[in-house]
Coordinates of C-alpha atoms in Angstrom, one line a residue:
X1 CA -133.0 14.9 -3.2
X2 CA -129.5 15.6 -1.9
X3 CA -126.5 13.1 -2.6
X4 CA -125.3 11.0 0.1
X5 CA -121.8 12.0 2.2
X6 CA -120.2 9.4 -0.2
X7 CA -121.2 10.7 -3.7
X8 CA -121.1 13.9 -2.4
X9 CA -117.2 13.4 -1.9
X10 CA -116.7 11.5 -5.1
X11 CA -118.6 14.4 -7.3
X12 CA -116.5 17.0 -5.1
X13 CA -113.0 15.0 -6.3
X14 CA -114.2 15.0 -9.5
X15 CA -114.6 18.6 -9.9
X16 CA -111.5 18.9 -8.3
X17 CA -109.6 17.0 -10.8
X18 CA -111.4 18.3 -13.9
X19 CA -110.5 22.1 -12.8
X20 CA -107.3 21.3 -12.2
X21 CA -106.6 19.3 -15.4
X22 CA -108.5 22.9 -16.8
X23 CA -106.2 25.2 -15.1
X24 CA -102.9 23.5 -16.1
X25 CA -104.2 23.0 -19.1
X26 CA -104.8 27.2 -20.0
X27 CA -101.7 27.3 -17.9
X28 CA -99.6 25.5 -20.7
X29 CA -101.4 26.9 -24.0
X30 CA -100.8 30.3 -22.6
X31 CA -97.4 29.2 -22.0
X32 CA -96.9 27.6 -25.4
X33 CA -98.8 31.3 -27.3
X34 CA -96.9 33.7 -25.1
X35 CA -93.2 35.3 -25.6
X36 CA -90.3 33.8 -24.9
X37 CA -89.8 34.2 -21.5
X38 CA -88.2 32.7 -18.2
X39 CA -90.5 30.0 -17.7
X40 CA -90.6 28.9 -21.3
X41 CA -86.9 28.9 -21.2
X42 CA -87.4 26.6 -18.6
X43 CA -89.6 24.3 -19.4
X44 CA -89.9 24.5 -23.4
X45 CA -89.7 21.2 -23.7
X46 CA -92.3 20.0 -21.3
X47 CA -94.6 22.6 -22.9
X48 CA -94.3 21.4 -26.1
X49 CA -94.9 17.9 -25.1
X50 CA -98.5 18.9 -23.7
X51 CA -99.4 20.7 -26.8
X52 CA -98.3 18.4 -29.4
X53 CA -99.5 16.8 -30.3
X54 CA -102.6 15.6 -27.9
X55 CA -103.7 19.6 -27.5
X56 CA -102.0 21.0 -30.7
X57 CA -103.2 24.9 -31.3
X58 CA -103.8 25.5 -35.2
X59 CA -105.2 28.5 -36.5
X60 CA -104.9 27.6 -39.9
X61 CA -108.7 27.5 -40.5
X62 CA -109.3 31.0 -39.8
X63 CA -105.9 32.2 -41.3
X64 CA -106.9 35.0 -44.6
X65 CA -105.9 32.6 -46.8
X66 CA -106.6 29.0 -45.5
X67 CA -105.5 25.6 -47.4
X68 CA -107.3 25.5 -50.7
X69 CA -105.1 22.7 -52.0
X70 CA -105.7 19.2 -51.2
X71 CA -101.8 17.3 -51.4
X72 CA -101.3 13.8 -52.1
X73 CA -98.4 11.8 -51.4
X74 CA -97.4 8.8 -53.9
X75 CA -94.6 6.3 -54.0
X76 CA -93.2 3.8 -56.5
X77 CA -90.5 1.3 -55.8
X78 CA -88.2 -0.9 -58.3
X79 CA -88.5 -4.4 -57.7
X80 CA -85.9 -7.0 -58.0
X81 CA -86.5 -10.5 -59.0
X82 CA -84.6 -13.4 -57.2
X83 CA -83.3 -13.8 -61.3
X84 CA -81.8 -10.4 -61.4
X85 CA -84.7 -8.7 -63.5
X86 CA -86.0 -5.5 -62.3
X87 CA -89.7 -3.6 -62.8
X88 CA -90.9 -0.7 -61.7
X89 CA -94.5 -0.6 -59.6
X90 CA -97.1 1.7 -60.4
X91 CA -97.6 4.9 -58.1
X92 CA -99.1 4.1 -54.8
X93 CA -101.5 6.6 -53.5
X94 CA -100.0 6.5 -49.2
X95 CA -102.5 9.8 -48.2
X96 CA -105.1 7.6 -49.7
X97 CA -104.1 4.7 -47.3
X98 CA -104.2 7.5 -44.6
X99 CA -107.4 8.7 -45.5
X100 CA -109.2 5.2 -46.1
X101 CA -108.0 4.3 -41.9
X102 CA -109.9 7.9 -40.8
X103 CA -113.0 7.5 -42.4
X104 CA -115.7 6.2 -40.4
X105 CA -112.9 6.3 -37.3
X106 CA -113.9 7.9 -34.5
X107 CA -110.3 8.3 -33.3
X108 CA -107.6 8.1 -35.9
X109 CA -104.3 8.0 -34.8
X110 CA -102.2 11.2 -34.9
X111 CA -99.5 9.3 -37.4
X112 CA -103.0 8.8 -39.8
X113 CA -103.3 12.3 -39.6
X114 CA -100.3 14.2 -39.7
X115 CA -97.5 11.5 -40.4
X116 CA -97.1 12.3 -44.3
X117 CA -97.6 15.7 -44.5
X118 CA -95.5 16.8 -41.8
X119 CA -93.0 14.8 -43.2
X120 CA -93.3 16.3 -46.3
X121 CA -93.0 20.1 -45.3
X122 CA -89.8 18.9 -42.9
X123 CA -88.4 17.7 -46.5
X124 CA -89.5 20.5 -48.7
X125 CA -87.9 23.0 -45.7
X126 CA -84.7 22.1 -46.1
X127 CA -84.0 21.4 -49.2
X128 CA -84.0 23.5 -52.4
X129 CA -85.8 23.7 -55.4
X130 CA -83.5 21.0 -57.4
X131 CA -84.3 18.7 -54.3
X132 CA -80.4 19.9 -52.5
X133 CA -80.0 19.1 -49.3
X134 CA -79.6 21.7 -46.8
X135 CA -77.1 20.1 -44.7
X136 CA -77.9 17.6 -41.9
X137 CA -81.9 18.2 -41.6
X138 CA -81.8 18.0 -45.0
X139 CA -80.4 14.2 -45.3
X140 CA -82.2 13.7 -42.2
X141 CA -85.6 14.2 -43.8
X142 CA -84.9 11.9 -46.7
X143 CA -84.1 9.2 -44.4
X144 CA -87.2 10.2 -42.7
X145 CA -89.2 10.0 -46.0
X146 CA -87.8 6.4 -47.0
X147 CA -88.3 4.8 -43.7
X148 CA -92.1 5.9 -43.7
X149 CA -92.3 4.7 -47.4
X150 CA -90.8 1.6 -46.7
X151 CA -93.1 0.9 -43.9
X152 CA -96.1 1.4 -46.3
X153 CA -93.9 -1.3 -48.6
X154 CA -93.7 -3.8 -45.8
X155 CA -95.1 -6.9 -47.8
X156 CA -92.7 -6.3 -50.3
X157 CA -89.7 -4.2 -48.8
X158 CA -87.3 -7.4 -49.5
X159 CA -87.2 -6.7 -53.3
X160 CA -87.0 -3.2 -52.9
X161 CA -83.4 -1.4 -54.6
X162 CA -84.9 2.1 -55.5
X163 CA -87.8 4.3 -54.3
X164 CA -89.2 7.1 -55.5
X165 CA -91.7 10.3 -54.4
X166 CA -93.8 12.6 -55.5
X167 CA -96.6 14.8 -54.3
X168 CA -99.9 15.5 -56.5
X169 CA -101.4 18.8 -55.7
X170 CA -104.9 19.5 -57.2
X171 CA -107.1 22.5 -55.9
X172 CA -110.1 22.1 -53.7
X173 CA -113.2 22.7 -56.4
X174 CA -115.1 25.6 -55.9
X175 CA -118.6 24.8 -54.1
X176 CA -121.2 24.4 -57.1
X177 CA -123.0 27.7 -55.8
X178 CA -120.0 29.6 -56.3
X179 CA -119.7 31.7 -59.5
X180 CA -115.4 31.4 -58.8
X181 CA -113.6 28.9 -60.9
X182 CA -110.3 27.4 -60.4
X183 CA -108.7 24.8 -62.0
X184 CA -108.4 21.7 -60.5
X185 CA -106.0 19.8 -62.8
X186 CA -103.0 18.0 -61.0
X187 CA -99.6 19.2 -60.4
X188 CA -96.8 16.8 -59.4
X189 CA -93.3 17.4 -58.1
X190 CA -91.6 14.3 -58.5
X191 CA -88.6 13.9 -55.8
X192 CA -84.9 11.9 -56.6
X193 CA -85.3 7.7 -57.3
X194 CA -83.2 7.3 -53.7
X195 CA -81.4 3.7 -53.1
X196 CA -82.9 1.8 -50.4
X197 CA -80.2 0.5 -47.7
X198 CA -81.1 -2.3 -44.9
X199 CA -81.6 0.6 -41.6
X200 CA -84.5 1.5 -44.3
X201 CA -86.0 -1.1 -44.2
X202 CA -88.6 -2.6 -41.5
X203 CA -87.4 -4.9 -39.0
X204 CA -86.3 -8.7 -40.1
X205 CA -86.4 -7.5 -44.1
X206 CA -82.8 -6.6 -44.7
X207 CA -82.1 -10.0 -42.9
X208 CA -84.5 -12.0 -45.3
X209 CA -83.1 -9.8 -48.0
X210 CA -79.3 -10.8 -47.2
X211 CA -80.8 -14.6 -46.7
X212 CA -82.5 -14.5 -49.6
X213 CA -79.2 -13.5 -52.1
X214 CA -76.9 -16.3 -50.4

């Protein structure tokens, strides 16, 4: 049976919208994959802000050599007492946090997804082996990292003088129909105890902080 003038017009709109949502849409990935040109000179930025991160392109998976490494990122803080006596926390799993909100979610949040580990490869970029600093991005990323720690330490971040990173890499097992084997012990690269200053810390606990010592 044919639709009536009315739904007729609404399906019509509809299609409408949804091919032109598709056409900008191939419109600004080919954009975002193509040389620099004119257009992307342009309008870079708008570009970049439709493809990440609601539409980001990732070929990762069928790269030659895709991610065999599952990477953990841990933090420990040392407390101090309202006495003066300090102690030292044990390591916190935070990618464990991260993965414990995705399960069973049907739609984590991006910061869930990506939050630690890109701020982990901005760190490891730019700085050197012995944890240098290379220049402004560089200090930049370790404010970065602190902030995002201290956020995780929020019930806490009051008593908190020093923090401290690390990440725990441990290879993905080989499937158990696999003849390959690989080890799968854990490798940690432990990053600089860095003081924590009150712009580290989440809002109102540098204030309850400086209350708290009067």
């Amino acid at each position: 049976m044919a639709l009536s003038m009315p739904y007729q017009v609404v399906l019509a709109v509809a299609l409408a919208v949804a091919g032109v949502f598709a056409c900008v849409h191939l419109a600004m990935v080919f954009l975002h994959v193509a040389p620099s040109n004119t257009l992307t000179k342009r309008h870079g930025q708008a570009v970049d802000d439709w493809v990440y991160p609601e539409f980001e392109q990732n070929w990762k998976l069928f790269a030659p050599n895709p991610l065999q490494q599952n990477v953990s990122v841990e933090v420990r803080a040392e407390l101090v007492a309202a006495d003066g006596s300090r102690r030292t926390t044990g390591w916190i799993d935070l990618t464990a946090q991260d993965a414990e909100a995705i399960r069973h979610n049907p739609m984590p949040s991006h910061a869930q997804q990506n939050e630690l580990r890109r701020a982990v490869d901005f760190y490891l970029n730019s700085h050197s082996e012995d944890h240098t600093p290379n220049g402004m991005r560089g200090r930049l990323s370790e404010e970065y990292m602190r902030r995002i720690a201290m956020l995780r330490l929020a019930d806490r971040s009051g008593d908190v003088e020093r923090i401290q990173l690390r990440t725990v890499t441990r290879a993905v097992p080989a499937p158990t129909w696999s003849s390959e084997k690989n080890d799968t012990a854990s490798s940690y690269r432990d990053f600089p105890w860095w003081p924590v200053t009150d712009a580290d810390r989440p809002a109102g606990a540098g204030r309850s902080r400086t209350e708290a010592g009067r």
